């Protein structure tokens, strides 16, 4: 969705940096206008979402603005998470541990210039 909403298509498809100059402002403005955010994870235990610079930044902005964030998972990943939670307190500790392993210094971006920025 960010690809279209934040005009990232110009940056990627047209290989233009014009859209990235104020991407933070565009994102923040859209987030305030919408009032909530949905983060789509591929897995619960090592989601790619938490390894990308932009998506870690999305979480930072949402938290700073106190915007509600909902996380969604594919059906199989949801079933795996439910099995983990069913293990009780030990299972929950593992879920918290995995979802807390965000290393923004090691996060990657599609373009090196975005990583540096």
Coordinates of N, CA and C in Angstrom, one line a residue:
X1 N 0.8 -1.2 0.0 CA 0.0 0.0 0.0 C 0.9 1.3 0.0
X2 N 2.0 1.2 0.8 CA 2.8 2.4 0.8 C 3.3 2.7 -0.6
X3 N 3.5 1.7 -1.4 CA 4.0 1.9 -2.8 C 3.1 2.9 -3.5
X4 N 1.8 2.8 -3.4 CA 0.9 3.7 -4.0 C 0.6 4.9 -3.2
X5 N 0.3 4.8 -2.0 CA -0.1 5.9 -1.1 C 0.9 6.9 -1.0
X6 N 2.2 6.5 -0.8 CA 3.3 7.5 -0.6 C 4.0 7.8 -1.9
X7 N 3.5 7.3 -3.0 CA 4.1 7.6 -4.4 C 5.5 7.0 -4.5
X8 N 5.7 5.8 -3.8 CA 6.9 5.2 -4.0 C 7.1 4.6 -5.4
X9 N 6.0 4.4 -6.1 CA 6.1 3.9 -7.5 C 7.0 4.8 -8.3
X10 N 7.0 6.1 -8.1 CA 7.8 7.0 -8.8 C 9.3 6.8 -8.6
X11 N 9.6 6.5 -7.3 CA 11.0 6.2 -6.9 C 11.5 4.9 -7.5
X12 N 10.6 3.9 -7.5 CA 11.1 2.5 -7.9 C 10.9 2.4 -9.4
X13 N 9.7 2.6 -9.9 CA 9.5 2.3 -11.4 C 10.2 3.3 -12.2
X14 N 10.2 4.6 -11.9 CA 10.8 5.6 -12.7 C 12.3 5.9 -12.3
X15 N 12.7 5.2 -11.2 CA 14.1 5.4 -10.7 C 14.4 6.8 -10.4
X16 N 13.4 7.5 -9.8 CA 13.6 8.9 -9.5 C 13.7 9.1 -8.0
X17 N 14.5 10.0 -7.5 CA 14.6 10.3 -6.1 C 13.6 11.4 -5.7
X18 N 12.9 12.0 -6.7 CA 12.0 13.1 -6.4 C 11.0 12.8 -5.3
X19 N 10.4 11.6 -5.3 CA 9.4 11.2 -4.3 C 10.0 10.9 -2.9
X20 N 11.3 10.7 -2.8 CA 11.9 10.4 -1.5 C 12.3 11.6 -0.7
X21 N 12.3 12.7 -1.3 CA 12.8 13.9 -0.6 C 11.9 14.2 0.6
X22 N 10.6 14.1 0.5 CA 9.7 14.4 1.6 C 8.8 13.2 2.0
X23 N 9.4 12.0 1.7 CA 8.6 10.8 2.0 C 8.1 10.7 3.5
X24 N 9.0 11.1 4.4 CA 8.6 11.1 5.8 C 7.4 12.0 6.1
X25 N 7.4 13.2 5.5 CA 6.2 14.1 5.6 C 5.0 13.5 5.0
X26 N 5.1 13.0 3.8 CA 3.9 12.4 3.2 C 3.4 11.2 4.0
X27 N 4.3 10.3 4.5 CA 3.8 9.2 5.3 C 3.1 9.7 6.6
X28 N 3.8 10.6 7.3 CA 3.2 11.1 8.5 C 1.8 11.7 8.3
X29 N 1.7 12.5 7.3 CA 0.5 13.2 6.9 C -0.6 12.2 6.6
X30 N -0.3 11.2 5.8 CA -1.3 10.2 5.5 C -1.7 9.4 6.7
X31 N -0.7 9.0 7.6 CA -1.0 8.3 8.8 C -1.9 9.0 9.7
X32 N -1.7 10.3 9.9 CA -2.5 11.1 10.8 C -3.9 11.2 10.2
X33 N -4.0 11.4 8.9 CA -5.3 11.4 8.2 C -6.1 10.2 8.4
X34 N -5.4 9.0 8.2 CA -6.1 7.7 8.2 C -6.4 7.3 9.7
X35 N -5.4 7.6 10.6 CA -5.7 7.4 12.0 C -5.4 6.0 12.5
X36 N -4.9 5.1 11.7 CA -4.5 3.7 12.1 C -3.6 3.1 11.0
X37 N -3.0 2.0 11.4 CA -2.0 1.4 10.5 C -2.1 -0.1 10.6
X38 N -2.0 -0.8 9.5 CA -2.0 -2.2 9.4 C -0.6 -2.7 9.0
X39 N 0.0 -3.5 9.7 CA 1.3 -4.0 9.4 C 1.1 -5.5 9.0
X40 N 1.6 -5.8 7.8 CA 1.4 -7.2 7.3 C 2.7 -7.9 7.5
X41 N 2.7 -9.0 8.3 CA 3.9 -9.8 8.6 C 3.8 -11.1 7.8
X42 N 4.9 -11.6 7.4 CA 4.9 -12.9 6.7 C 5.0 -14.1 7.7
X43 N 5.7 -13.9 8.8 CA 5.8 -14.9 9.9 C 5.7 -14.1 11.2
X44 N 5.5 -14.8 12.3 CA 5.5 -14.1 13.6 C 6.9 -14.2 14.2
X45 N 7.7 -15.2 13.9 CA 9.0 -15.4 14.6 C 10.2 -14.7 14.0
X46 N 10.2 -14.4 12.7 CA 11.3 -13.7 12.0 C 10.7 -12.9 10.9
X47 N 9.8 -12.0 11.1 CA 9.1 -11.3 10.0 C 10.1 -10.4 9.3
X48 N 10.0 -10.4 8.0 CA 10.8 -9.6 7.1 C 10.5 -8.1 7.4
X49 N 9.3 -7.8 7.8 CA 8.8 -6.5 8.1 C 9.7 -5.8 9.1
X50 N 10.2 -6.6 10.1 CA 11.0 -6.0 11.2 C 12.5 -5.9 10.8
X51 N 12.8 -6.3 9.6 CA 14.2 -6.2 9.1 C 14.4 -5.1 8.1
X52 N 13.4 -4.4 7.7 CA 13.4 -3.4 6.7 C 13.5 -2.0 7.3
X53 N 14.3 -1.1 6.8 CA 14.4 0.3 7.4 C 13.1 1.0 7.4
X54 N 12.4 1.0 6.3 CA 11.2 1.8 6.1 C 10.1 1.3 7.1
X55 N 10.0 0.0 7.2 CA 8.9 -0.5 8.1 C 9.2 -0.3 9.6
X56 N 10.5 -0.4 9.9 CA 10.9 -0.1 11.3 C 10.6 1.4 11.6
X57 N 10.9 2.2 10.6 CA 10.6 3.6 10.7 C 9.0 3.9 10.8
X58 N 8.2 3.1 10.0 CA 6.8 3.2 10.1 C 6.3 3.0 11.6
X59 N 6.9 2.0 12.2 CA 6.5 1.7 13.6 C 6.9 2.8 14.5
X60 N 8.1 3.3 14.3 CA 8.6 4.5 15.1 C 7.6 5.7 15.0
X61 N 7.2 6.0 13.8 CA 6.3 7.1 13.6 C 5.0 6.9 14.2
X62 N 4.4 5.7 13.9 CA 3.1 5.3 14.5 C 3.1 5.4 16.0
X63 N 4.2 4.9 16.6 CA 4.3 5.0 18.1 C 4.4 6.4 18.6
X64 N 5.3 7.2 17.9 CA 5.4 8.6 18.3 C 4.1 9.4 18.2
X65 N 3.3 9.1 17.1 CA 2.0 9.8 17.0 C 0.9 9.1 17.7
X66 N 1.2 8.1 18.4 CA 0.2 7.3 19.2 C -0.9 6.8 18.2
X67 N -0.5 6.3 17.1 CA -1.4 5.7 16.1 C -1.6 4.3 16.4
X68 N -2.8 3.8 16.4 CA -3.1 2.3 16.6 C -2.5 1.5 15.4
X69 N -1.8 0.5 15.7 CA -1.2 -0.4 14.7 C -1.8 -1.8 14.9
X70 N -2.3 -2.4 13.9 CA -2.8 -3.8 13.9 C -1.9 -4.6 13.0
X71 N -1.5 -5.8 13.5 CA -0.7 -6.7 12.8 C -1.5 -7.8 12.2
X72 N -1.3 -8.2 11.0 CA -2.0 -9.3 10.4 C -0.9 -10.3 9.8
X73 N -1.3 -11.6 9.8 CA -0.5 -12.6 9.4 C -1.2 -13.5 8.4
X74 N -0.5 -14.2 7.5 CA -1.2 -15.2 6.6 C -1.8 -16.3 7.5
X75 N -2.7 -17.1 7.0 CA -3.4 -18.1 7.7 C -2.4 -19.1 8.4
X76 N -1.4 -19.6 7.7 CA -0.5 -20.6 8.2 C 0.3 -20.0 9.4
X77 N 0.8 -18.8 9.2 CA 1.6 -18.2 10.2 C 0.7 -17.9 11.5
X78 N -0.6 -17.6 11.2 CA -1.5 -17.3 12.4 C -1.7 -18.6 13.2
X79 N -1.8 -19.7 12.5 CA -2.0 -21.0 13.1 C -0.7 -21.4 13.9
X80 N 0.5 -21.1 13.4 CA 1.7 -21.4 14.1 C 1.8 -20.5 15.4
X81 N 1.4 -19.2 15.2 CA 1.4 -18.3 16.4 C 0.4 -18.8 17.5
X82 N -0.7 -19.2 17.0 CA -1.7 -19.7 18.0 C -1.2 -21.0 18.7
X83 N -0.5 -21.8 18.0 CA 0.1 -23.0 18.7 C 1.1 -22.6 19.7
X84 N 1.9 -21.6 19.4 CA 2.9 -21.1 20.3 C 2.3 -20.5 21.5
X85 N 1.3 -19.7 21.3 CA 0.6 -19.1 22.5 C -0.1 -20.2 23.4
X86 N -0.6 -21.2 22.7 CA -1.2 -22.3 23.5 C -0.2 -23.0 24.4
X87 N 1.1 -22.8 24.2 CA 2.1 -23.4 25.1 C 2.2 -22.7 26.5
X88 N 1.3 -21.7 26.7 CA 1.3 -21.0 28.0 C 2.3 -19.9 28.1
X89 N 2.7 -19.7 29.3 CA 3.6 -18.6 29.6 C 5.0 -18.7 28.9
X90 N 5.5 -20.0 28.8 CA 6.7 -20.2 28.0 C 6.5 -19.8 26.6
X91 N 5.4 -20.2 26.0 CA 5.1 -19.9 24.6 C 5.0 -18.4 24.4
X92 N 4.4 -17.7 25.3 CA 4.3 -16.2 25.2 C 5.6 -15.5 25.4
X93 N 6.5 -16.1 26.2 CA 7.8 -15.5 26.4 C 8.6 -15.6 25.0
X94 N 8.4 -16.7 24.4 CA 9.1 -16.9 23.1 C 8.5 -15.9 22.0
X95 N 7.2 -15.7 22.0 CA 6.6 -14.8 21.1 C 7.2 -13.4 21.3
X96 N 7.2 -13.0 22.6 CA 7.7 -11.6 22.9 C 9.1 -11.5 22.6
X97 N 9.9 -12.5 22.9 CA 11.4 -12.5 22.5 C 11.6 -12.3 21.0
X98 N 10.8 -13.1 20.2 CA 11.0 -13.1 18.8 C 10.6 -11.7 18.2
X99 N 9.5 -11.2 18.7 CA 8.9 -9.9 18.1 C 9.7 -8.7 18.7
X100 N 10.5 -8.9 19.7 CA 11.3 -7.8 20.3 C 12.7 -7.7 19.7
X101 N 13.0 -8.6 18.8 CA 14.4 -8.6 18.2 C 14.5 -7.8 17.0
X102 N 14.3 -6.5 17.2 CA 14.4 -5.5 16.1 C 15.8 -4.8 16.2
X103 N 16.6 -4.9 15.2 CA 17.9 -4.3 15.2 C 17.9 -3.3 14.0
X104 N 17.5 -2.0 14.4 CA 17.4 -1.0 13.3 C 18.7 -0.7 12.7
X105 N 19.8 -0.9 13.4 CA 21.1 -0.7 12.8 C 21.4 -1.6 11.6
X106 N 20.8 -2.8 11.7 CA 21.1 -3.8 10.7 C 20.0 -3.9 9.6
X107 N 19.0 -3.0 9.8 CA 17.8 -3.0 8.9 C 18.3 -2.6 7.5
X108 N 17.7 -3.2 6.5 CA 18.0 -3.0 5.1 C 17.0 -2.2 4.3
X109 N 17.4 -1.6 3.3 CA 16.4 -0.8 2.4 C 16.6 -1.3 1.0
X110 N 15.7 -0.9 0.1 CA 15.7 -1.3 -1.3 C 16.9 -0.6 -1.9
X111 N 17.2 0.6 -1.5 CA 18.3 1.4 -2.1 C 19.3 1.8 -0.9
X112 N 20.5 1.7 -1.2 CA 21.6 2.0 -0.2 C 21.4 3.5 0.3
X113 N 21.0 4.4 -0.6 CA 20.8 5.8 -0.1 C 19.7 5.9 0.9
X114 N 18.7 5.0 0.8 CA 17.6 5.1 1.9 C 18.2 4.5 3.2
X115 N 19.0 3.5 3.1 CA 19.6 3.0 4.4 C 20.4 4.1 5.1
X116 N 21.2 4.8 4.3 CA 22.1 5.8 4.8 C 21.2 7.0 5.4
X117 N 20.2 7.3 4.7 CA 19.3 8.4 5.2 C 18.6 8.0 6.5

